[in-house]
Short mmCIF file of C-alpha atoms in Angstrom, two decimals:
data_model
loop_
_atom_site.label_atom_id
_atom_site.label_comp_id
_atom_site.label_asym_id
_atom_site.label_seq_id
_atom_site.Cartn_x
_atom_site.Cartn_y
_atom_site.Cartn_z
CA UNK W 1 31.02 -19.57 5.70
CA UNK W 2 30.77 -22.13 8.29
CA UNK W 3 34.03 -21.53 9.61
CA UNK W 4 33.62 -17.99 9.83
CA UNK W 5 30.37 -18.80 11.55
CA UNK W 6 32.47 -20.64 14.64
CA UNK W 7 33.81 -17.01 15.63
CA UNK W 8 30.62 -15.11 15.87
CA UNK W 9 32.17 -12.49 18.08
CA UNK W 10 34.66 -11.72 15.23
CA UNK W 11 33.97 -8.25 13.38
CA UNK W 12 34.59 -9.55 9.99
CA UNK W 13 32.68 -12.56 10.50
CA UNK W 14 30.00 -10.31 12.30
CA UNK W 15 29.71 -8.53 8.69
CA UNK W 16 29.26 -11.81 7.01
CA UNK W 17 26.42 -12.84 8.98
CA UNK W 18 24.61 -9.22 8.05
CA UNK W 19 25.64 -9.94 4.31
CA UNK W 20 23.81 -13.46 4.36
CA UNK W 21 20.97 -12.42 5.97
CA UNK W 22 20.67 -8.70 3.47
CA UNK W 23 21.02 -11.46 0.71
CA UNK W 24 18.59 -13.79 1.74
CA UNK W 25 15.57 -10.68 2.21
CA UNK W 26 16.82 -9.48 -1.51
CA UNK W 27 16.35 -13.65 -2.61
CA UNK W 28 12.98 -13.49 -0.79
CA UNK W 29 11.54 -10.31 -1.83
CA UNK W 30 12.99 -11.02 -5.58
CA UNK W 31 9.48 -12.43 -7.05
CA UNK W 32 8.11 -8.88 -6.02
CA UNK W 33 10.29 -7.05 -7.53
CA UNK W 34 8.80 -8.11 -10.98
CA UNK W 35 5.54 -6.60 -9.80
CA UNK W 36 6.86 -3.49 -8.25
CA UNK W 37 8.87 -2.53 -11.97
CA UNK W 38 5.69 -2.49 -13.12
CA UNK W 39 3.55 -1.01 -10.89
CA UNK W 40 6.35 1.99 -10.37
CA UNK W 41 6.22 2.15 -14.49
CA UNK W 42 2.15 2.48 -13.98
CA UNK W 43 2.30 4.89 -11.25
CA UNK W 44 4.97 7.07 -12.79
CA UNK W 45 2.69 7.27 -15.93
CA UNK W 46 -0.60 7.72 -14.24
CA UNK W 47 0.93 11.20 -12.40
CA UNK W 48 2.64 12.07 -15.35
CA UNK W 49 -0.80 11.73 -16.97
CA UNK W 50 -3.13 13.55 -14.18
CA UNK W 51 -1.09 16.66 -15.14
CA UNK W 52 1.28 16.68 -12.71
CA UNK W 53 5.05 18.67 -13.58
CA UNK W 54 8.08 16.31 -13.87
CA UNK W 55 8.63 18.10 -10.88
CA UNK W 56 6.04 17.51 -8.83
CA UNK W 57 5.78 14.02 -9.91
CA UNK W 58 9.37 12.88 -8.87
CA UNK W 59 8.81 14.78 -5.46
CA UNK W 60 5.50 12.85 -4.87
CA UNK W 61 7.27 9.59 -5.79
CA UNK W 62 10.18 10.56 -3.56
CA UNK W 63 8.08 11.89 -0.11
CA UNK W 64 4.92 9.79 -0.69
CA UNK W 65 6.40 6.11 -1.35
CA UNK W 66 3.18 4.41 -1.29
CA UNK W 67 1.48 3.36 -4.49
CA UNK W 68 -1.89 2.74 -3.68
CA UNK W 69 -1.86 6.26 -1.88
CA UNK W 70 -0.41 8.12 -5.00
CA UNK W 71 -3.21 6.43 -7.34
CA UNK W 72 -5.64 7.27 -5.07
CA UNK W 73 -4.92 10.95 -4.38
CA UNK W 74 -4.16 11.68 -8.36
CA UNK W 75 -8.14 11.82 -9.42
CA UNK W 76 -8.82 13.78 -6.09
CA UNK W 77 -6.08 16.73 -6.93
CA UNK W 78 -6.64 16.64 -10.41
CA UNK W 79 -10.29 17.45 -9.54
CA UNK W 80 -9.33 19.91 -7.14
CA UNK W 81 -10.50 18.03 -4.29
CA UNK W 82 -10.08 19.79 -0.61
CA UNK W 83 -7.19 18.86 0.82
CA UNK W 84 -8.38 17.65 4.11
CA UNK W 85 -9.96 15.41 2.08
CA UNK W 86 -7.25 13.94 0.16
CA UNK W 87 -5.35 13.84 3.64
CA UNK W 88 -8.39 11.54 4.66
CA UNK W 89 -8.06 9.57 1.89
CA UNK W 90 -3.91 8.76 2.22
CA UNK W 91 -4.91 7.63 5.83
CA UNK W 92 -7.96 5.54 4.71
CA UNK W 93 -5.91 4.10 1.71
CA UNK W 94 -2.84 3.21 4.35
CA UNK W 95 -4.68 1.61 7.51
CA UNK W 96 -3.33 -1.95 6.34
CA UNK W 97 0.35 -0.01 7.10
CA UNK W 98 -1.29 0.12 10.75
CA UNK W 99 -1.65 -3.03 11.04
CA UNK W 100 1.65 -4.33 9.50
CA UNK W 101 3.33 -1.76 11.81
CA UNK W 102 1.78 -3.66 14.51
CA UNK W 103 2.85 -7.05 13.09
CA UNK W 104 6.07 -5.99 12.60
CA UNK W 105 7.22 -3.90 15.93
CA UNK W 106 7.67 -7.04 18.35
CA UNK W 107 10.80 -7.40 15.79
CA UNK W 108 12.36 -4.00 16.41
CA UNK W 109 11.21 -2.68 19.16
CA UNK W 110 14.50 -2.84 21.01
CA UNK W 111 16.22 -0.60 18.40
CA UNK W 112 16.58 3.58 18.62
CA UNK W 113 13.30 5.14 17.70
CA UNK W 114 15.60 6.98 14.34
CA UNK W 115 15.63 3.45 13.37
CA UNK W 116 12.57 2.24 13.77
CA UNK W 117 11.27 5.18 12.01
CA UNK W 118 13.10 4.85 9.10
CA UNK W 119 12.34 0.61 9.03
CA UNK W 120 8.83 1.49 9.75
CA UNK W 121 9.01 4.31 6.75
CA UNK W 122 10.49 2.07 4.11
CA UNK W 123 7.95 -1.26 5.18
CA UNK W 124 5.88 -1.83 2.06
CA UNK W 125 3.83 -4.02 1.12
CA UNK W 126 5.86 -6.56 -0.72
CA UNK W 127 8.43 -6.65 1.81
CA UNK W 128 5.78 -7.37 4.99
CA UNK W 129 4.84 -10.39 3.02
CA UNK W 130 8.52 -11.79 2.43
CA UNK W 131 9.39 -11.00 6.07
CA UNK W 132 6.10 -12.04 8.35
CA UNK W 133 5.81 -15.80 7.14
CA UNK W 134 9.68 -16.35 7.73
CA UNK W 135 9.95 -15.12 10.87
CA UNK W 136 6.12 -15.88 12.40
CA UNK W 137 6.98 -18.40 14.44
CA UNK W 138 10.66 -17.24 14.87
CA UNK W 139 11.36 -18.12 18.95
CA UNK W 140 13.57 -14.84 19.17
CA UNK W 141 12.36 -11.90 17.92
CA UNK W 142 14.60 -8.58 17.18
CA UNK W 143 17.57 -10.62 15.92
CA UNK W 144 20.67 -9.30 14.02
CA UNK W 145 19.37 -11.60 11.42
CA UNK W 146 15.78 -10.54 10.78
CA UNK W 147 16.90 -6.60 11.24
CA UNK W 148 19.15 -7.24 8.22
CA UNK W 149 16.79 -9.37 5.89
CA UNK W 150 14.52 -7.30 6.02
CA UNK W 151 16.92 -4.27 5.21
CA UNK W 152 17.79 -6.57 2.47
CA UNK W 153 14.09 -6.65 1.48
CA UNK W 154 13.11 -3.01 1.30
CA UNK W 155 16.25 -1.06 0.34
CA UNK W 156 16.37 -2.96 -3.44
CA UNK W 157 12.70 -2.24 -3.31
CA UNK W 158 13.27 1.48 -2.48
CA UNK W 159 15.64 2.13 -5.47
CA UNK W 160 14.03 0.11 -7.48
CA UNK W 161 10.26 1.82 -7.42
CA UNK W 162 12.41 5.30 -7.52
CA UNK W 163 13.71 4.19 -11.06
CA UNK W 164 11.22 2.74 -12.47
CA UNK W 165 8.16 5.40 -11.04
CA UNK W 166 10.87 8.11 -13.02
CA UNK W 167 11.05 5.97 -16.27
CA UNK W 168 7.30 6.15 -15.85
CA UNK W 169 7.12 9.60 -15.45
CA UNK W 170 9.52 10.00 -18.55
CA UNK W 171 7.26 8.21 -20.47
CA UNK W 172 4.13 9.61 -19.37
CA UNK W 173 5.89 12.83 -21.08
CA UNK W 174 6.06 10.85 -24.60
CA UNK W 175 2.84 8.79 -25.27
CA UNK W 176 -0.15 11.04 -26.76
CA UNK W 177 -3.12 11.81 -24.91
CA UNK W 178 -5.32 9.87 -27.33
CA UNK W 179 -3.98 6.92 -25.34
CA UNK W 180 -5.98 7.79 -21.73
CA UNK W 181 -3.07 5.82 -19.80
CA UNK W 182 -4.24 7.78 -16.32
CA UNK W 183 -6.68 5.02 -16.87
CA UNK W 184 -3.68 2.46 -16.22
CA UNK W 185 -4.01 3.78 -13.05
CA UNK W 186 -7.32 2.34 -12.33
CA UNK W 187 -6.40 -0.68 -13.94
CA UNK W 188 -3.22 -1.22 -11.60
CA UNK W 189 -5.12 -0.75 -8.60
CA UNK W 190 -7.79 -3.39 -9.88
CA UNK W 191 -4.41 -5.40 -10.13
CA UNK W 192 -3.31 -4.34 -6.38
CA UNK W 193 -6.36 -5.26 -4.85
CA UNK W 194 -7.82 -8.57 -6.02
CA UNK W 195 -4.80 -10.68 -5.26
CA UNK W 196 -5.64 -9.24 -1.32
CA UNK W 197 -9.35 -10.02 -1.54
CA UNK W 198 -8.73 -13.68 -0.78
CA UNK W 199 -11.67 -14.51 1.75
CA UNK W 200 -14.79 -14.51 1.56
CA UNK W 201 -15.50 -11.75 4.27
CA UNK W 202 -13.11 -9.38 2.42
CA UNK W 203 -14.69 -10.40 -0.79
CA UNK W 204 -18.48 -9.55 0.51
CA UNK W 205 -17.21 -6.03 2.38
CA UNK W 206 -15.40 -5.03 -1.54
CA UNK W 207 -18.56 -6.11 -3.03
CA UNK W 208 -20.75 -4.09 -0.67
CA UNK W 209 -18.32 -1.44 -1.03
CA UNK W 210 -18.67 -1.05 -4.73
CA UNK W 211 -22.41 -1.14 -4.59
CA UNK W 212 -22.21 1.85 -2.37
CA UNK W 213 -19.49 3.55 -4.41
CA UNK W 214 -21.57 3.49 -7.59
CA UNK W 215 -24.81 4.49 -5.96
CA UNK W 216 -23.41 7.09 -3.69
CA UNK W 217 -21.10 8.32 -6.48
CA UNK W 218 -22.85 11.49 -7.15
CA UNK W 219 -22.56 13.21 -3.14
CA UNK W 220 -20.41 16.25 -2.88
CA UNK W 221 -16.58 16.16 -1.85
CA UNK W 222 -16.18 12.26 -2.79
CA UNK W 223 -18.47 11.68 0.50
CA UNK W 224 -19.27 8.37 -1.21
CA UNK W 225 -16.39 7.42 -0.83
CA UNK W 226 -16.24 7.61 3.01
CA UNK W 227 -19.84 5.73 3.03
CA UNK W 228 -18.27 2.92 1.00
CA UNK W 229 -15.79 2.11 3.76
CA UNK W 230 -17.74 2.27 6.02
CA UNK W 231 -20.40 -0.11 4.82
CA UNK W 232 -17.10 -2.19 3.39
CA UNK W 233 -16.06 -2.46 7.29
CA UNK W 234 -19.72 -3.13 8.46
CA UNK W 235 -20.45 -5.94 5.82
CA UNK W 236 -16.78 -7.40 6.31
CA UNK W 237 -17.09 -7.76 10.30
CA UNK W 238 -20.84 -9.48 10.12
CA UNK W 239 -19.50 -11.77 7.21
CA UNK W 240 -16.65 -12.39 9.70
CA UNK W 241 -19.34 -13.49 12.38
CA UNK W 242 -21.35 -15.41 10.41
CA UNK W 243 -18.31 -17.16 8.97
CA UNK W 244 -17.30 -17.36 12.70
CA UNK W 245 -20.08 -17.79 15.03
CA UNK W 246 -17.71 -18.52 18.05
CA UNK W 247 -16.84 -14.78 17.05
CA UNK W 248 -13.07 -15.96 16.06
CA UNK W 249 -11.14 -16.27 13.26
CA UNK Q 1 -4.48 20.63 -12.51
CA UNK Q 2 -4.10 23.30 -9.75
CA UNK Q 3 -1.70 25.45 -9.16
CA UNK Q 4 2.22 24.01 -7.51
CA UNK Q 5 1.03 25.42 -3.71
CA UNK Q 6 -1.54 23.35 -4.09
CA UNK Q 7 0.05 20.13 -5.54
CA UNK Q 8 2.96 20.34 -3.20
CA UNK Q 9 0.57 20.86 -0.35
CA UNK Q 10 -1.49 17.54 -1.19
CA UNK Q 11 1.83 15.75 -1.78
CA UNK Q 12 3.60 16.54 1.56
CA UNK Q 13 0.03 15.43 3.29
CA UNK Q 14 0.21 12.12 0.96
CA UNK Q 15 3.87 12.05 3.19
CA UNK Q 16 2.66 12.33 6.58
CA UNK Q 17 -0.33 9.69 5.92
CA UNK Q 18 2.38 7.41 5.34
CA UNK Q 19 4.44 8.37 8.08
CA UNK Q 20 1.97 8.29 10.41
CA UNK Q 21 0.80 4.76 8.93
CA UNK Q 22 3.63 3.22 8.51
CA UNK Q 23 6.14 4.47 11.52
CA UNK Q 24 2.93 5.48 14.18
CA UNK Q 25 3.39 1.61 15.52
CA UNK Q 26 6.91 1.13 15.38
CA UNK Q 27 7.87 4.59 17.40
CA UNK Q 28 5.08 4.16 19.39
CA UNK Q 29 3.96 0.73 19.82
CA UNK Q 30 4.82 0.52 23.39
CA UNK Q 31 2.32 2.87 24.34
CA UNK Q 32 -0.61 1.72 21.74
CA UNK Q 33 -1.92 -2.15 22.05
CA UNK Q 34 -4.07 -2.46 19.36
CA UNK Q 35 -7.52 -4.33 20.49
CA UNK Q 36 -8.34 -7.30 18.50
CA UNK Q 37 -11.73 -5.76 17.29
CA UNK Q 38 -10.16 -2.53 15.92
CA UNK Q 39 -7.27 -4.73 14.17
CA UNK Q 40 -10.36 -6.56 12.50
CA UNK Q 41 -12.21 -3.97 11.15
CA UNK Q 42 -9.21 -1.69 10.38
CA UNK Q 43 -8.62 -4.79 7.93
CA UNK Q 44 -11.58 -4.14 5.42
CA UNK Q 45 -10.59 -0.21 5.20
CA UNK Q 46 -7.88 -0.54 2.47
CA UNK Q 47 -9.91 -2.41 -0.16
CA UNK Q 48 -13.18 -0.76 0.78
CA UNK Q 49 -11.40 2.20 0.08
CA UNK Q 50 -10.05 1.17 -2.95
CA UNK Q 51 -13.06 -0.07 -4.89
CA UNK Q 52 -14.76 3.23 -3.95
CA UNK Q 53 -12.23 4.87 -6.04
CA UNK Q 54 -12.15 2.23 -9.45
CA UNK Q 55 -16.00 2.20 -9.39
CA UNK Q 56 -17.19 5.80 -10.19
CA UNK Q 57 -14.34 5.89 -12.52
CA UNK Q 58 -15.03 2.65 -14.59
CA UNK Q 59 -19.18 3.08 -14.54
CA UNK Q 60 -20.46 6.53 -13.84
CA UNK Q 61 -23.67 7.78 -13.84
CA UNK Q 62 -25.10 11.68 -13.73
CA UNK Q 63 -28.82 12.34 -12.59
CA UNK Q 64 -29.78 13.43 -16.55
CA UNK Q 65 -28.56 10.86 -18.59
CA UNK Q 66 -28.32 7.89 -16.00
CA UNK Q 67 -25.33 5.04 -16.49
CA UNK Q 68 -22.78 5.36 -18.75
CA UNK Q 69 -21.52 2.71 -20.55
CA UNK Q 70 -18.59 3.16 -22.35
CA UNK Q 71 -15.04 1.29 -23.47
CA UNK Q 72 -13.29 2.08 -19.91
CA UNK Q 73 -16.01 -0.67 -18.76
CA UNK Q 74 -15.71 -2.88 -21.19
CA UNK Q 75 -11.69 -2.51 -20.95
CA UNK Q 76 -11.89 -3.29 -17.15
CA UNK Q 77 -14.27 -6.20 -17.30
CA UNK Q 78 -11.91 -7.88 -19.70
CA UNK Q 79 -8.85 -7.00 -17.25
CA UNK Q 80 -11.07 -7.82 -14.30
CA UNK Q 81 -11.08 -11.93 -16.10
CA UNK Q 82 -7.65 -11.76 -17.35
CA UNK Q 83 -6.56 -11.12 -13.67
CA UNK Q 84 -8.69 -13.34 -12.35
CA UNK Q 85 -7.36 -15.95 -14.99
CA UNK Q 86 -3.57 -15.88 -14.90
CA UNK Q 87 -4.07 -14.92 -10.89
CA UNK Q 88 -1.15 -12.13 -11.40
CA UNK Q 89 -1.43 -9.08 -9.19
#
């Protein structure tokens, strides 16, 4: 390794330094994976549940790629919901992607836009939070290094929430109805979000966004749903100010 | 649930909310500095959103017969502690 390391301009030893790094993302990102076997195993249920065809279901979990999004939009089409609505939803339900994209693009902006579509397309969750706090304070940014542990990060995690979201699916088939598993849905995004409601600003907006939820619940075309964000944004940045009074964080 | 037009419609929208999420900063990030007020607000969106969509589900209520307590809310109130307990998302 370290000898190989003295000829950096080698090719072979040029493929050994993108092996180490893949390896390293796949070591970080390896505590996640737990969590994402079980959440794909959830999610594959809950669609396979909310009436959706195998079909439909493995297409969903092949374009869509995004949990929280697929949870979300399953009671919405099962109800028939509009579909400018459920678009409006997916967008709500992936802002945070905004601003990891933003986080993120200092450390690839230098590639082809192909690639950075396809790194930006495959950055989830799990593999944001393995990446950011290794690199944060990284003095270069857009290495050979980073590009390939994160690569190492969130191609495992790819295949993996394929396979498991179809095992899911599979056995969404088998269980009875009796059991009301689409409510595993619910429960996996009450699993989702809490571990992100760590301060107390986020923890007043979800509060003041549930009030609304439950008291708005009855308004036509899930419009409660659009008046819980925004009192959940509207609580969160005046808890942030009071928390704050300088007005930063 | 509807019919496949429909479903595949909804799905391939579920796809470009993604896209646009996840890739709208890396293609075009050059172009798009995000102010530091938007990237603050933008941050209470996701959970907002998603309590709006456990809530109705877990305790509903109609205008005739008011709330409805039943074994979903009892089922996520026990979850809700376990989660909280053993910290595990």
């Amino acid at each position: 390794m370290l000898d190989l390391l003295t000829t950096p301009t080698s090719l072979s030893s040029l493929r050994e330094q993108k092996r180490a790094a893949f390896l390293l993302g796949l070591r970080a990102i390896a505590p996640g994976l737990v969590a994402l076997t079980i959440w794909g195993i959830v999610t594959g249920v809950a669609m396979s549940r909310s009436g959706l065809t195998d079909q439909t279901a493995a297409a969903m979990s092949l374009l869509v790629y995004a949990g929280s999004a697929q949870l979300t939009a399953l009671p919405l089409m099962a109800a028939g919901a509009p579909l400018w609505l459920i678009f409006a939803a997916g967008i709500i339900v992936n802002l945070r992607f905004v601003i990891f994209g933003a986080a993120l693009h200092p450390y690839f902006k230098d590639l082809s836009w192909r690639k950075r579509l396809v790194m930006g397309y495959l950055a989830v969750d799990i593999a944001f939070v393995a990446f950011m706090p290794r690199f944060h304070d990284a003095p270069r940014k857009g290495t050979l290094e980073q590009h390939w542990f994160f690569l190492g990060a969130v191609i495992p995690s790819w295949f993996l929430w394929q396979i498991t979201s179809l095992i899911g699916i599979s056995l969404g088939a088998v269980v009875p109805d009796s059991w009301s598993l689409d409510f595993a849905a619910t429960l996996a995004l009450l699993a989702l979000m809490l571990p992100l409601a760590n301060t107390r600003p986020i923890i007043l907006s979800v509060l003041a966004a549930a009030v609304m939820a439950w008291v708005a619940q009855t308004l036509p075309l899930r419009l409660g749903l659009l008046a819980a964000v925004v009192v959940g944004i509207l609580v969160g940045m005046w808890a942030e100010t009071k928390q704050n009074p300088r007005g930063r964080a | 649930m509807g019919d496949t037009l429909y479903l595949y419609s909804a799905i391939l929208l579920l796809a470009l909310c993604v896209v646009i999420c996840r890739t709208g900063y890396m293609v075009f990030g050059h172009y798009f500095p995000l102010p530091p007020k938007l990237r603050s607000a933008l941050r209470y969106a996701p959970l907002a959103a998603l309590v709006a969509i456990i809530v109705p589900d877990v305790l509903p209520w109609t205008q005739q017969a008011g709330p409805q307590f039943d074994l979903k809310f009892v089922a996520t109130g026990v979850s809700l502690l376990v989660f909280l307990a053993t910290r595990n998302g």
